[in-house]
CSV table of C-alpha atoms and ligand atoms in Angstrom, one decimal:
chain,number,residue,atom,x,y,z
A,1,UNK,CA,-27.3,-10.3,-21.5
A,2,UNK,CA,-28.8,-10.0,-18.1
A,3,UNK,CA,-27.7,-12.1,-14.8
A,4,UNK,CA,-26.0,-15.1,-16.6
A,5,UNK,CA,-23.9,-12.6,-18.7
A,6,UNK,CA,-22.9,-10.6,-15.5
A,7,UNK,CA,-21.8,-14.1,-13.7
A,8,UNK,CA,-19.7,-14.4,-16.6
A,9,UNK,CA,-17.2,-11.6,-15.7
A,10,UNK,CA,-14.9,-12.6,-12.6
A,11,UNK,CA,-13.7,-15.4,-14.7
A,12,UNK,CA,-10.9,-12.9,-16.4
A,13,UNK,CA,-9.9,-12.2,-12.5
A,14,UNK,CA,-7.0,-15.0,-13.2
A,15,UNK,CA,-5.6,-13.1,-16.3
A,16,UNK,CA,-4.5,-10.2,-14.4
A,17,UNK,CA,-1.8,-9.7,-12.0
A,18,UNK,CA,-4.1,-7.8,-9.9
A,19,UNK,CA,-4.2,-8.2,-5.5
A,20,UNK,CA,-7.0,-11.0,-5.4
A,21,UNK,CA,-7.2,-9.8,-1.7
A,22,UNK,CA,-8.6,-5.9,-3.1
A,23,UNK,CA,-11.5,-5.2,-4.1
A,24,UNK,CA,-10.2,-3.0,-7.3
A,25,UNK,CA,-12.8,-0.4,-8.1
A,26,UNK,CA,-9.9,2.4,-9.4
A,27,UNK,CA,-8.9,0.9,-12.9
A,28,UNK,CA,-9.9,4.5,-14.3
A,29,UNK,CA,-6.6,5.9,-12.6
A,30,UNK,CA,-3.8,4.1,-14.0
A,31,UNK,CA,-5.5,0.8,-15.4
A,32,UNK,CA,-3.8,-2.7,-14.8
A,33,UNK,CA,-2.0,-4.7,-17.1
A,34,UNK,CA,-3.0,-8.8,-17.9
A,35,UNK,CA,-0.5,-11.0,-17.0
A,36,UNK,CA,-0.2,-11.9,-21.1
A,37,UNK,CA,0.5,-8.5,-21.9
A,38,UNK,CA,3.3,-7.8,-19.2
A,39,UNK,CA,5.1,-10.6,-20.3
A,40,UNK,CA,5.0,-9.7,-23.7
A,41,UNK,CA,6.5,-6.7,-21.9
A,42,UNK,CA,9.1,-7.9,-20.3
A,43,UNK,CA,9.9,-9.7,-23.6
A,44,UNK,CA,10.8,-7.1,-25.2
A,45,UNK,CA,12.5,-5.5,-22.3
A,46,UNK,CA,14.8,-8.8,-22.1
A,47,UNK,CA,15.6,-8.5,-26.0
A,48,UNK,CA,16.6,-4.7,-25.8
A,49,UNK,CA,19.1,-5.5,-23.1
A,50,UNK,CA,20.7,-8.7,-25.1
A,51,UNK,CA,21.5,-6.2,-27.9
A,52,UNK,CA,20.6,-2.8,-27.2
A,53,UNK,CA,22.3,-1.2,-30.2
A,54,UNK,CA,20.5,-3.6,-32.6
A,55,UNK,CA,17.2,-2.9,-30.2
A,56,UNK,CA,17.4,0.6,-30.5
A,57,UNK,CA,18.8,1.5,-33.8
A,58,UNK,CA,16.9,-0.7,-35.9
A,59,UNK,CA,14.9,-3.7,-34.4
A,60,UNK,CA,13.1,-1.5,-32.0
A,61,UNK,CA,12.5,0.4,-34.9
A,62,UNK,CA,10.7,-1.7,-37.0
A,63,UNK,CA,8.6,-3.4,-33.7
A,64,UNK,CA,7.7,0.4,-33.1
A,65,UNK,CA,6.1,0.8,-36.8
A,66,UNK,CA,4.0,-2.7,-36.3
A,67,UNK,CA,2.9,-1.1,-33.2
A,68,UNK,CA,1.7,2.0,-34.6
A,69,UNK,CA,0.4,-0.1,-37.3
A,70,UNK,CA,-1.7,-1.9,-35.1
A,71,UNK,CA,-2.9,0.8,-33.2
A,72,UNK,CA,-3.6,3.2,-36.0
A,73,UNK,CA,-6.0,0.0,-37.4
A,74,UNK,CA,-7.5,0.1,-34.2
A,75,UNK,CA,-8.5,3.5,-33.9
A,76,UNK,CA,-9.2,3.7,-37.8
A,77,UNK,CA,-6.9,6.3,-39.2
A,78,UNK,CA,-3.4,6.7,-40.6
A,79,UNK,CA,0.1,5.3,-39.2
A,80,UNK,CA,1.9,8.6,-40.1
A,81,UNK,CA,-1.1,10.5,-38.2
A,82,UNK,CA,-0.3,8.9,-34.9
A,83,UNK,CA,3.1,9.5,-32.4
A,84,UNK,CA,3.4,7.9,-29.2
A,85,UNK,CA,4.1,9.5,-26.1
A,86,UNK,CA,5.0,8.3,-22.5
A,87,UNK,CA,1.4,9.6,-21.4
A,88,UNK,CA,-1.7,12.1,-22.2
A,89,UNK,CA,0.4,15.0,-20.5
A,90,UNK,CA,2.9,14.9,-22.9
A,91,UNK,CA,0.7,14.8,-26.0
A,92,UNK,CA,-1.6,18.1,-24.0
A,93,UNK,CA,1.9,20.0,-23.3
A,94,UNK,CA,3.1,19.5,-26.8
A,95,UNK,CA,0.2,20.6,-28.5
A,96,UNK,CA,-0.3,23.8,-25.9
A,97,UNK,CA,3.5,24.8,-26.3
A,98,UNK,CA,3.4,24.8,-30.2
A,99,UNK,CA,-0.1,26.7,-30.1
A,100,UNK,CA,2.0,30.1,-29.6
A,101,UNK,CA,-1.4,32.2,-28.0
A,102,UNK,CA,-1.4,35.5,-28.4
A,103,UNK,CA,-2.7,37.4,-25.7
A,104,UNK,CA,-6.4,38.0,-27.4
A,105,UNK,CA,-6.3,34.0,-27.3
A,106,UNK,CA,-8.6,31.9,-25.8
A,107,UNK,CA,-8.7,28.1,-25.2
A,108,UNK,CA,-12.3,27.2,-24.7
A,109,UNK,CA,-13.1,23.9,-22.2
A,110,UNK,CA,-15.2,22.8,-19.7
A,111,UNK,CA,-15.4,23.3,-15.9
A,112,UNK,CA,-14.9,19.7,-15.6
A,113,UNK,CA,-11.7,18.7,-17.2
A,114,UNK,CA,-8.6,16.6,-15.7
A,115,UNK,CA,-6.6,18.9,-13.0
A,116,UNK,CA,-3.4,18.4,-14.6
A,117,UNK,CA,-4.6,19.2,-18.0
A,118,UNK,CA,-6.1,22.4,-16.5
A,119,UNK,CA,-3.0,23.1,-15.3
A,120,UNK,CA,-0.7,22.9,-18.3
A,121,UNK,CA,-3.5,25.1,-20.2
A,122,UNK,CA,-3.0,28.1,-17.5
A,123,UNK,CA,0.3,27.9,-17.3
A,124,UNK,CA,0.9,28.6,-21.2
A,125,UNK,CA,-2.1,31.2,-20.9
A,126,UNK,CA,-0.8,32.6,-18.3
A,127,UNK,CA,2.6,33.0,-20.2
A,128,UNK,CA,1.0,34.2,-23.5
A,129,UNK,CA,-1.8,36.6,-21.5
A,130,UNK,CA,-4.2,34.2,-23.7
A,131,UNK,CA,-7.5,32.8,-21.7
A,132,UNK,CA,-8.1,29.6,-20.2
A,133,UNK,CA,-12.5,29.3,-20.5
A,134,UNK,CA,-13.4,26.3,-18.1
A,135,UNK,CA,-17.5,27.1,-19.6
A,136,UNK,CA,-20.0,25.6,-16.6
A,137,UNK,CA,-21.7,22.2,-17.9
A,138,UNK,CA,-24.4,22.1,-15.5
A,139,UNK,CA,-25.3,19.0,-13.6
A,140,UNK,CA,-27.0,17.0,-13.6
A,141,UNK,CA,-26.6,16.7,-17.3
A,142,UNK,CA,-30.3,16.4,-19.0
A,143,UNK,CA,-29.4,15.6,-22.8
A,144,UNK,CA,-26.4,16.0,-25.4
A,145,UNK,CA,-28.7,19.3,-26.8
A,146,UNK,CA,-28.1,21.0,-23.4
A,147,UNK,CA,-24.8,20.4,-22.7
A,148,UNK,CA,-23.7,21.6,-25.9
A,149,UNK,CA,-25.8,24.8,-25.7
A,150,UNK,CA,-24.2,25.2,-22.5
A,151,UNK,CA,-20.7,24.1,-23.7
A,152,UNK,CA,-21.0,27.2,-26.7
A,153,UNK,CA,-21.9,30.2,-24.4
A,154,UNK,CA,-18.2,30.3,-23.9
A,155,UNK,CA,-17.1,30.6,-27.4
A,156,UNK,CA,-16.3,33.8,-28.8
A,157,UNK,CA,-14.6,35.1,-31.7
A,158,UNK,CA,-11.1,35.0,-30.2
A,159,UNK,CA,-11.7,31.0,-29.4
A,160,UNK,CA,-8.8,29.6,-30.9
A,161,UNK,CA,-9.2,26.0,-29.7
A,162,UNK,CA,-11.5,23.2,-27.9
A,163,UNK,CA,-10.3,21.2,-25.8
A,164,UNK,CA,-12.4,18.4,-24.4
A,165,UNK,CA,-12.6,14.9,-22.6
A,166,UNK,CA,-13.8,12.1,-24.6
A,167,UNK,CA,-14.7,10.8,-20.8
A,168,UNK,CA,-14.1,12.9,-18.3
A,169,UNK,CA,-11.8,12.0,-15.3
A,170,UNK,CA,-13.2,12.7,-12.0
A,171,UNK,CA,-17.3,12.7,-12.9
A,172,UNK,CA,-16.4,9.8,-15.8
A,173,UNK,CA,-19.1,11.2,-18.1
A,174,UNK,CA,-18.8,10.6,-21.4
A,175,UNK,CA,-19.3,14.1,-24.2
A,176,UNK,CA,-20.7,14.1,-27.0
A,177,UNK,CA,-17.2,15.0,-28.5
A,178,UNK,CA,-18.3,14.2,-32.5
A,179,UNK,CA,-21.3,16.8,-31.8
A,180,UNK,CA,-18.4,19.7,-30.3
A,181,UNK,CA,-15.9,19.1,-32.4
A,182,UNK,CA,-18.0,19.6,-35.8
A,183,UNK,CA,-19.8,22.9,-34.6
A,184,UNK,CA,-16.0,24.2,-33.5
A,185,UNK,CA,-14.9,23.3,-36.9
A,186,UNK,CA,-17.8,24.6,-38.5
A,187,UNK,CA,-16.7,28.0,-36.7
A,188,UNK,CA,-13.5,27.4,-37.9
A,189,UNK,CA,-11.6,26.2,-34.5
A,190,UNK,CA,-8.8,24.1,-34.1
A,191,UNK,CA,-10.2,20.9,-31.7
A,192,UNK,CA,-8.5,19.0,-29.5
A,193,UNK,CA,-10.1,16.1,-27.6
A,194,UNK,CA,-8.7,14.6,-24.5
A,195,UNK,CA,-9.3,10.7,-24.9
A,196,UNK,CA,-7.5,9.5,-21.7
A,197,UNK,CA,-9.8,7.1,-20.5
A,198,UNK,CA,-11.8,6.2,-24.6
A,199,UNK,CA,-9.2,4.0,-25.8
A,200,UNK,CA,-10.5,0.3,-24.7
A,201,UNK,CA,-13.5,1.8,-23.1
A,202,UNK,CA,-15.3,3.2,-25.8
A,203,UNK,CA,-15.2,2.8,-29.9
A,204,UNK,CA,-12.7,5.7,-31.4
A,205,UNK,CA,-13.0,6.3,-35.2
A,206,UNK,CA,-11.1,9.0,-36.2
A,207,UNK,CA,-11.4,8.7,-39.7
A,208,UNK,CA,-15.3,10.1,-39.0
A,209,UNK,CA,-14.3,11.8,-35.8
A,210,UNK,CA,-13.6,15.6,-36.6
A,211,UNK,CA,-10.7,16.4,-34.2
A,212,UNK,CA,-7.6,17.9,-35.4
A,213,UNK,CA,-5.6,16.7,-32.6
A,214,UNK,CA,-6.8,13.5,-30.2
A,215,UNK,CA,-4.7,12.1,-27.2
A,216,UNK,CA,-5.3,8.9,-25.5
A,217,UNK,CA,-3.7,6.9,-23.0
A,218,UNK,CA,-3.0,2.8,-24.0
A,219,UNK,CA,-2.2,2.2,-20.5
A,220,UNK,CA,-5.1,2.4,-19.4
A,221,UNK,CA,-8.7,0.9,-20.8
A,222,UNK,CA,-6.1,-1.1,-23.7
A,223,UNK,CA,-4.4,-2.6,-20.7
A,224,UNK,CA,-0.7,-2.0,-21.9
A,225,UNK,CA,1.7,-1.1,-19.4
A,226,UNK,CA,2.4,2.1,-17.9
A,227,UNK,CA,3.9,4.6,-20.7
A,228,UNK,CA,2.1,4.0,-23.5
A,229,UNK,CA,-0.2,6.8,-25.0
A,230,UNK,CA,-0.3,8.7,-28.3
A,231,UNK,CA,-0.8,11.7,-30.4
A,232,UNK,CA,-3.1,12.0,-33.4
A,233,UNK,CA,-2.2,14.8,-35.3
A,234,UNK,CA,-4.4,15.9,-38.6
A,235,UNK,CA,-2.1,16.3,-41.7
A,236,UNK,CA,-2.6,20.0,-41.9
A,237,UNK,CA,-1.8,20.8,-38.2
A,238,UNK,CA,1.3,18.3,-37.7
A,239,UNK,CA,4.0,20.9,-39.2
A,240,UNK,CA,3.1,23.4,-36.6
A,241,UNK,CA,4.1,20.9,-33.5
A,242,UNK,CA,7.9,20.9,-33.1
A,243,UNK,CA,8.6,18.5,-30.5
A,244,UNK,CA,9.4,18.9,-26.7
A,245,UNK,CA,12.7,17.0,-26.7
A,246,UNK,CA,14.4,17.8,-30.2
A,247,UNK,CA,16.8,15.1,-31.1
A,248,UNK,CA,18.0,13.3,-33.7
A,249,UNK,CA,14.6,13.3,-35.6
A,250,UNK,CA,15.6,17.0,-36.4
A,251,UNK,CA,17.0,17.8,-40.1
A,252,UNK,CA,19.3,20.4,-39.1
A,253,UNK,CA,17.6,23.4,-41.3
A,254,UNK,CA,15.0,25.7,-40.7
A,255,UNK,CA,11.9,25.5,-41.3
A,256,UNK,CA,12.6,22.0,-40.6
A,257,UNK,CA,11.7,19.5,-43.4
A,258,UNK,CA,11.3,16.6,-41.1
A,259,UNK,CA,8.9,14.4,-41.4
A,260,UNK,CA,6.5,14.4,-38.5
A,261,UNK,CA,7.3,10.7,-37.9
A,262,UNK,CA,11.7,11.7,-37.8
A,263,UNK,CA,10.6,14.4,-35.6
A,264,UNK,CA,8.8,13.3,-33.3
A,265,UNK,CA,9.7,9.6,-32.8
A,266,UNK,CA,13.2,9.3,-31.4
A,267,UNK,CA,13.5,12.0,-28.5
A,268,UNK,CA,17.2,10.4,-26.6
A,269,UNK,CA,17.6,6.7,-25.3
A,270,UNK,CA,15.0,5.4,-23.6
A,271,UNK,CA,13.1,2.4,-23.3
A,272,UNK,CA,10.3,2.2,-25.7
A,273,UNK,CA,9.0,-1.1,-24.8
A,274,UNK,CA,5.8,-0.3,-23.3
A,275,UNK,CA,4.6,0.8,-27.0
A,276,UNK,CA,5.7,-2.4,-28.4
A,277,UNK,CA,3.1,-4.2,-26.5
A,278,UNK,CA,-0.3,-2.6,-28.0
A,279,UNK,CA,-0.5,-5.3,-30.7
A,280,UNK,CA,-0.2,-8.1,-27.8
A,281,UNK,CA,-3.1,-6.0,-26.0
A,282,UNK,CA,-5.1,-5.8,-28.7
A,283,UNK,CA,-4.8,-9.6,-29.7
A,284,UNK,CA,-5.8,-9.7,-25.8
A,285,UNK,CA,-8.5,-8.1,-25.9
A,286,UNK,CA,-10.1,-9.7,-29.5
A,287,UNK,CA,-9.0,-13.0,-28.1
A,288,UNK,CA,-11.3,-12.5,-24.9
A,289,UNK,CA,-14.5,-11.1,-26.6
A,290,UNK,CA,-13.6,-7.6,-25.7
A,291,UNK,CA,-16.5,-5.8,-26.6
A,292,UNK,CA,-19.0,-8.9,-25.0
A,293,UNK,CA,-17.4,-8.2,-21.5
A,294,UNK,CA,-17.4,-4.4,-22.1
A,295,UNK,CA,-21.2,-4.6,-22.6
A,296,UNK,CA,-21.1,-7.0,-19.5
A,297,UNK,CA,-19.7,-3.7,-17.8
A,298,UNK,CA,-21.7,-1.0,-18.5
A,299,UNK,CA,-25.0,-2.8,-17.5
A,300,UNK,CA,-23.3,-3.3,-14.0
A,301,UNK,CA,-22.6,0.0,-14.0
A,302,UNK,CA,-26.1,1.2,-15.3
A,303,UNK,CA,-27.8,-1.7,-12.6
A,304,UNK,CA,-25.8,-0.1,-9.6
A,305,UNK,CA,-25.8,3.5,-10.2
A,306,UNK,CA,-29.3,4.5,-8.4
A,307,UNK,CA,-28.8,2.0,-6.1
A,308,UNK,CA,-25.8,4.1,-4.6
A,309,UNK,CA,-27.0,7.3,-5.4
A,310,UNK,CA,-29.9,6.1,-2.8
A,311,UNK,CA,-27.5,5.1,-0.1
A,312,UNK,CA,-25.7,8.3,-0.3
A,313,UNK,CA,-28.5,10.4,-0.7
A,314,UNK,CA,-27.4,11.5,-4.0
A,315,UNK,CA,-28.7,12.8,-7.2
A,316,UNK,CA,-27.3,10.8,-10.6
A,317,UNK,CA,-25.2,13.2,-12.2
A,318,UNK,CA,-26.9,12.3,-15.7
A,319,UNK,CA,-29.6,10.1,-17.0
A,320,UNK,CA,-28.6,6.6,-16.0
A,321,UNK,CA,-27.8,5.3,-19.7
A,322,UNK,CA,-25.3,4.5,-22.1
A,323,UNK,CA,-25.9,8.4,-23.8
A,324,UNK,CA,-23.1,9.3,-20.7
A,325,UNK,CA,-22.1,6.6,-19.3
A,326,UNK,CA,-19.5,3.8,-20.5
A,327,UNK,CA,-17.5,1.9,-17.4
A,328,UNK,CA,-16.9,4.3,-15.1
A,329,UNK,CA,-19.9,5.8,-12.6
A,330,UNK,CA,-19.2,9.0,-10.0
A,331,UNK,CA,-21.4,10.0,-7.4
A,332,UNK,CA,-21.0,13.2,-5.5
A,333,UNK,CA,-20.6,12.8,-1.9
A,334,UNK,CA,-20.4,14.9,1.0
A,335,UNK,CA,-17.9,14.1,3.2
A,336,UNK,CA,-15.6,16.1,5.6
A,337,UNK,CA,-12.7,14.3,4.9
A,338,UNK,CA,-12.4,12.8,1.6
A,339,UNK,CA,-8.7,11.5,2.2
A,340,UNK,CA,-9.6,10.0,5.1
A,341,UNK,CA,-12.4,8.3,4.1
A,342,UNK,CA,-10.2,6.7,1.3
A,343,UNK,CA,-7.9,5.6,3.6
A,344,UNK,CA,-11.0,3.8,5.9
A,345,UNK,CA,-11.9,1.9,2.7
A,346,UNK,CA,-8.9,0.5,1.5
A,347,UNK,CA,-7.7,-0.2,5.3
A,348,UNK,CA,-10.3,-1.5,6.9
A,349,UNK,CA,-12.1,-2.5,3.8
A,350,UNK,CA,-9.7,-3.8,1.5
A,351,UNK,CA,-11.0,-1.5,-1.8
A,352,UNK,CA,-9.4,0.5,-3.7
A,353,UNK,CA,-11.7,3.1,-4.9
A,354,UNK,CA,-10.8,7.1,-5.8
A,355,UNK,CA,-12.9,10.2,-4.1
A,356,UNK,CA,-11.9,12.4,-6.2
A,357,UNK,CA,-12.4,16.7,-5.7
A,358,UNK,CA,-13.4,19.0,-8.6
A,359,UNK,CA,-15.3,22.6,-8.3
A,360,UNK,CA,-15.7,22.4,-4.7
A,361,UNK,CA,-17.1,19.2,-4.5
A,362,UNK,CA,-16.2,15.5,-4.0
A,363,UNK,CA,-17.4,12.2,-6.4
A,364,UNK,CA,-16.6,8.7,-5.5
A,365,UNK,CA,-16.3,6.9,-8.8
A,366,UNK,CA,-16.2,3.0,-9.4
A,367,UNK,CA,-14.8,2.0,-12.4
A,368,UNK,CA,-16.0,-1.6,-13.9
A,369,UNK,CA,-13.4,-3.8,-15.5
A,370,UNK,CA,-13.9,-7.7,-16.8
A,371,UNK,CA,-12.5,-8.9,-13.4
A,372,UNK,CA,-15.2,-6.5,-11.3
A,373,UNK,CA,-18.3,-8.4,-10.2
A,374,UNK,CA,-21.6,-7.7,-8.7
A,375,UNK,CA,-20.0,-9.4,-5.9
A,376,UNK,CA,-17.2,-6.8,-5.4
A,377,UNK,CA,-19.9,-3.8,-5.8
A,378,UNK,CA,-22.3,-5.3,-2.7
A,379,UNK,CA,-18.8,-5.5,-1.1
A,380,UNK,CA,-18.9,-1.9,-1.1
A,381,UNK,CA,-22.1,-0.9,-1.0
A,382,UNK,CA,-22.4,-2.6,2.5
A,383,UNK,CA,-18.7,-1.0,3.6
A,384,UNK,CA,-20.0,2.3,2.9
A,385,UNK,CA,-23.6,1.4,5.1
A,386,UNK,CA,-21.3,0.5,7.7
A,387,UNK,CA,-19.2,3.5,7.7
A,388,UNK,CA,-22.8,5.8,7.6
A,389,UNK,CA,-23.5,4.3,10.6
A,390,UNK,CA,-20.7,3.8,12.7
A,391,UNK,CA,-18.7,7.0,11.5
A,392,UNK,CA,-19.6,10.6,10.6
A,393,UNK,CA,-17.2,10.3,7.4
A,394,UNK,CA,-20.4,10.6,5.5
A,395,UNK,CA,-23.3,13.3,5.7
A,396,UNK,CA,-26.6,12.1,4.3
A,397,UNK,CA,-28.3,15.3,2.6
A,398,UNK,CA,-31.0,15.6,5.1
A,399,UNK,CA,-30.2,13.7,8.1
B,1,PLP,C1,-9.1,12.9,-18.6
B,1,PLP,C2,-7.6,12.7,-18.3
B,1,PLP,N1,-6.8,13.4,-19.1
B,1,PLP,C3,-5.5,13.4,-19.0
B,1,PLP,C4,-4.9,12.5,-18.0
B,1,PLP,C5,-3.4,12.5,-17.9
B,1,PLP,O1,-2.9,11.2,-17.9
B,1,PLP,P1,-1.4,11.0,-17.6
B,1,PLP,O2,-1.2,11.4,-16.1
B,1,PLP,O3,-1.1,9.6,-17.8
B,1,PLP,O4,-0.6,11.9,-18.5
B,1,PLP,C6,-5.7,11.8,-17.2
B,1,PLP,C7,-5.2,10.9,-16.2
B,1,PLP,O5,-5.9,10.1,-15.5
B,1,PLP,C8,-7.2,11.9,-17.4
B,1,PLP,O6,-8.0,11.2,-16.6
């Protein structure tokens, strides 16, 4: 693709309601919606409140199965696999509450999952006396080979499930989740694989992938609005997950002969209309040569990466190349106040960019969307030469 290709991004910059006056590096955190899709948005929010009883009883419920239709075609499985839920949370908190540990449980992960996520895995370990493994993946990461053999020295025969980030949050690597999740199953363990951030960045096929339960979020690389997200649940496993809220779905007998769908779906009035909106953000994204623009991306993300690694006297945290990396790039960074030095570079700077604190140290990650330009990365590649020099925000290793 090369220069010409990279030139070609900026041009999406008018589709999206983002500030024109920031430079936006944090899409990872809560994404952004295009202008197209929030109207088709606040379409559906106008037509709920112009008839809310037909919305919600039975129009709503129709728009909700196209939806699920659509999204179940993009991520290649089953309709009556998929739920949606407000958010990735949800989905991790209703699969951990339904596990029931034992005390001789164990939930095996890595050392560099999201912080939230960690947290709802303590709290029902701590509950159950069952234990949460966060197994050290070293970095930097040398191949897919290593980080698995590191990844399985913290299985053990009382491993009762994986849990893993398709693309992790703060160090935005990308796992070799197929590789983890057939070796679990192999060895007989339940998988569950925390797709956040996959959805819109990277290809999902979950007809070949061998997770039992998946969760993504739609609101953020599929550019819906905030609220949108859902729960993939493998036939064999979706009788064990009784929901959080139990509502009318529920059949009244026990066990419960619900479907998963009845169950699950309707938990009390609210307003679903965020999930009505993934076949608009799919059209969106096909209509704009999605997967061109995504390529576009990554090379700026694979073009920049030393480059900042240098100015912050940093080591890459993996090879530079697509086997980790999709559109999101971290860089540890030593600095003595992490919040602070936020705050200098959306205030003085005008960009929004995350440093972000996991296992005692901090990253800085840029995240590249189709509206993200070289442009925008020299814009803070020369804030953060400034702020070396004039400040002491930053410590160069060696200086
Ligand atoms: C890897 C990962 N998992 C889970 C979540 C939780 O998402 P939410 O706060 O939308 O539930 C996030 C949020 O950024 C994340 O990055």
């Amino acid at each position: 693709m090369g220069t010409n290709g990279i030139n070609k991004l900026p041009v999406l910059k008018s589709e999206f309601l983002i500030d024109s006056a920031i430079t936006y590096l944090n899409f990872g955190s809560f994404g952004a919606c295009p202008k197209q899709v929030f109207e088709n948005y606040i379409k559906w929010q106008y037509e709920l409140e112009k008839e809310p009883v037909q919305f919600i009883t039975r129009n709503g419920i129709n728009y909700l199965q196209e939806s699920k239709d659509a999204l179940s075609q993009y991520l290649n499985c089953s309709a009556e696999d998929l739920i949606f839920t407000p958010n990735p949370s949800h989905a991790v908190n209703l699969v951990a509450k339904n596990l029931e540990l034992k005390p001789d449980d164990e939930i095996l992960t890595t050392n560099l999952e999201y912080g939230a996520c960690d947290k709802t895995w303590q709290f029902y370990c701590n509950k159950s006396g069952a234990k949460y493994i966060r197994q050290k993946i070293e970095l930097p990461l040398q191949s897919k080979q290593k980080f698995i053999d590191d990844f399985f020295k913290g299985f053990s025969s009382k491993t009762k499930l994986v849990f893993i980030s398709h693309i992790t949050s703060a160090t935005g690597l990308v796992f070799p989740v197929e590789e983890i999740c057939a070796i679990a199953k192999q060895r007989g363990v339940m998988t569950f694989v925390d797709g956040a951030h996959a959805p819109g960045q990277v290809a999902i096929d979950l007809k070949k992938l061998p997770a039992d339960f998946y969760t993504g979020a739609c609101h953020k690389w599929m550019l819906a609005p905030k609220g949108c997200s859902f729960l993939y649940v493998k036939r064999e496993f979706q009788k064990m997950l009784d929901p959080l809220i139990v509502s009318w779905g529920y059949d009244g007998t026990e066990p419960s002969s619900s479907t998963f769908q009845q169950f699950h779906q309707f938990n009390g009035t609210r307003d679903f209309s965020a999930y009505l909106t993934l076949p608009a953000a799919i059209d969106f994204m096909q209509r704009n040569n999605w997967k061109e623009y995504s390529k576009i991306c990554r090379e700026l993300v694979l073009s920049n990466a030393q480059r900042f690694c240098d100015l912050l006297g940093s080591t890459p945290i993996c090879p530079i190349s697509e086997e980790f990396l999709a559109q999101l790039y971290s860089i540890r960074i030593t600095t003595s106040n992490p919040e602070k030095l936020q705050r200098c570079l959306y205030e003085t700077y005008h960009i929004e960019i995350p440093l972000i604190q996991i296992n005692n140290e901090v990253y800085i990650r840029f995240s590249i969307q189709v509206f993200n330009s070289q442009k925008e990365l020299d814009r803070l590649y020369d804030a953060l030469s400034d702020i070396i020099k004039t400040t002491e925000l930053i410590e160069i290793k060696g200086n």
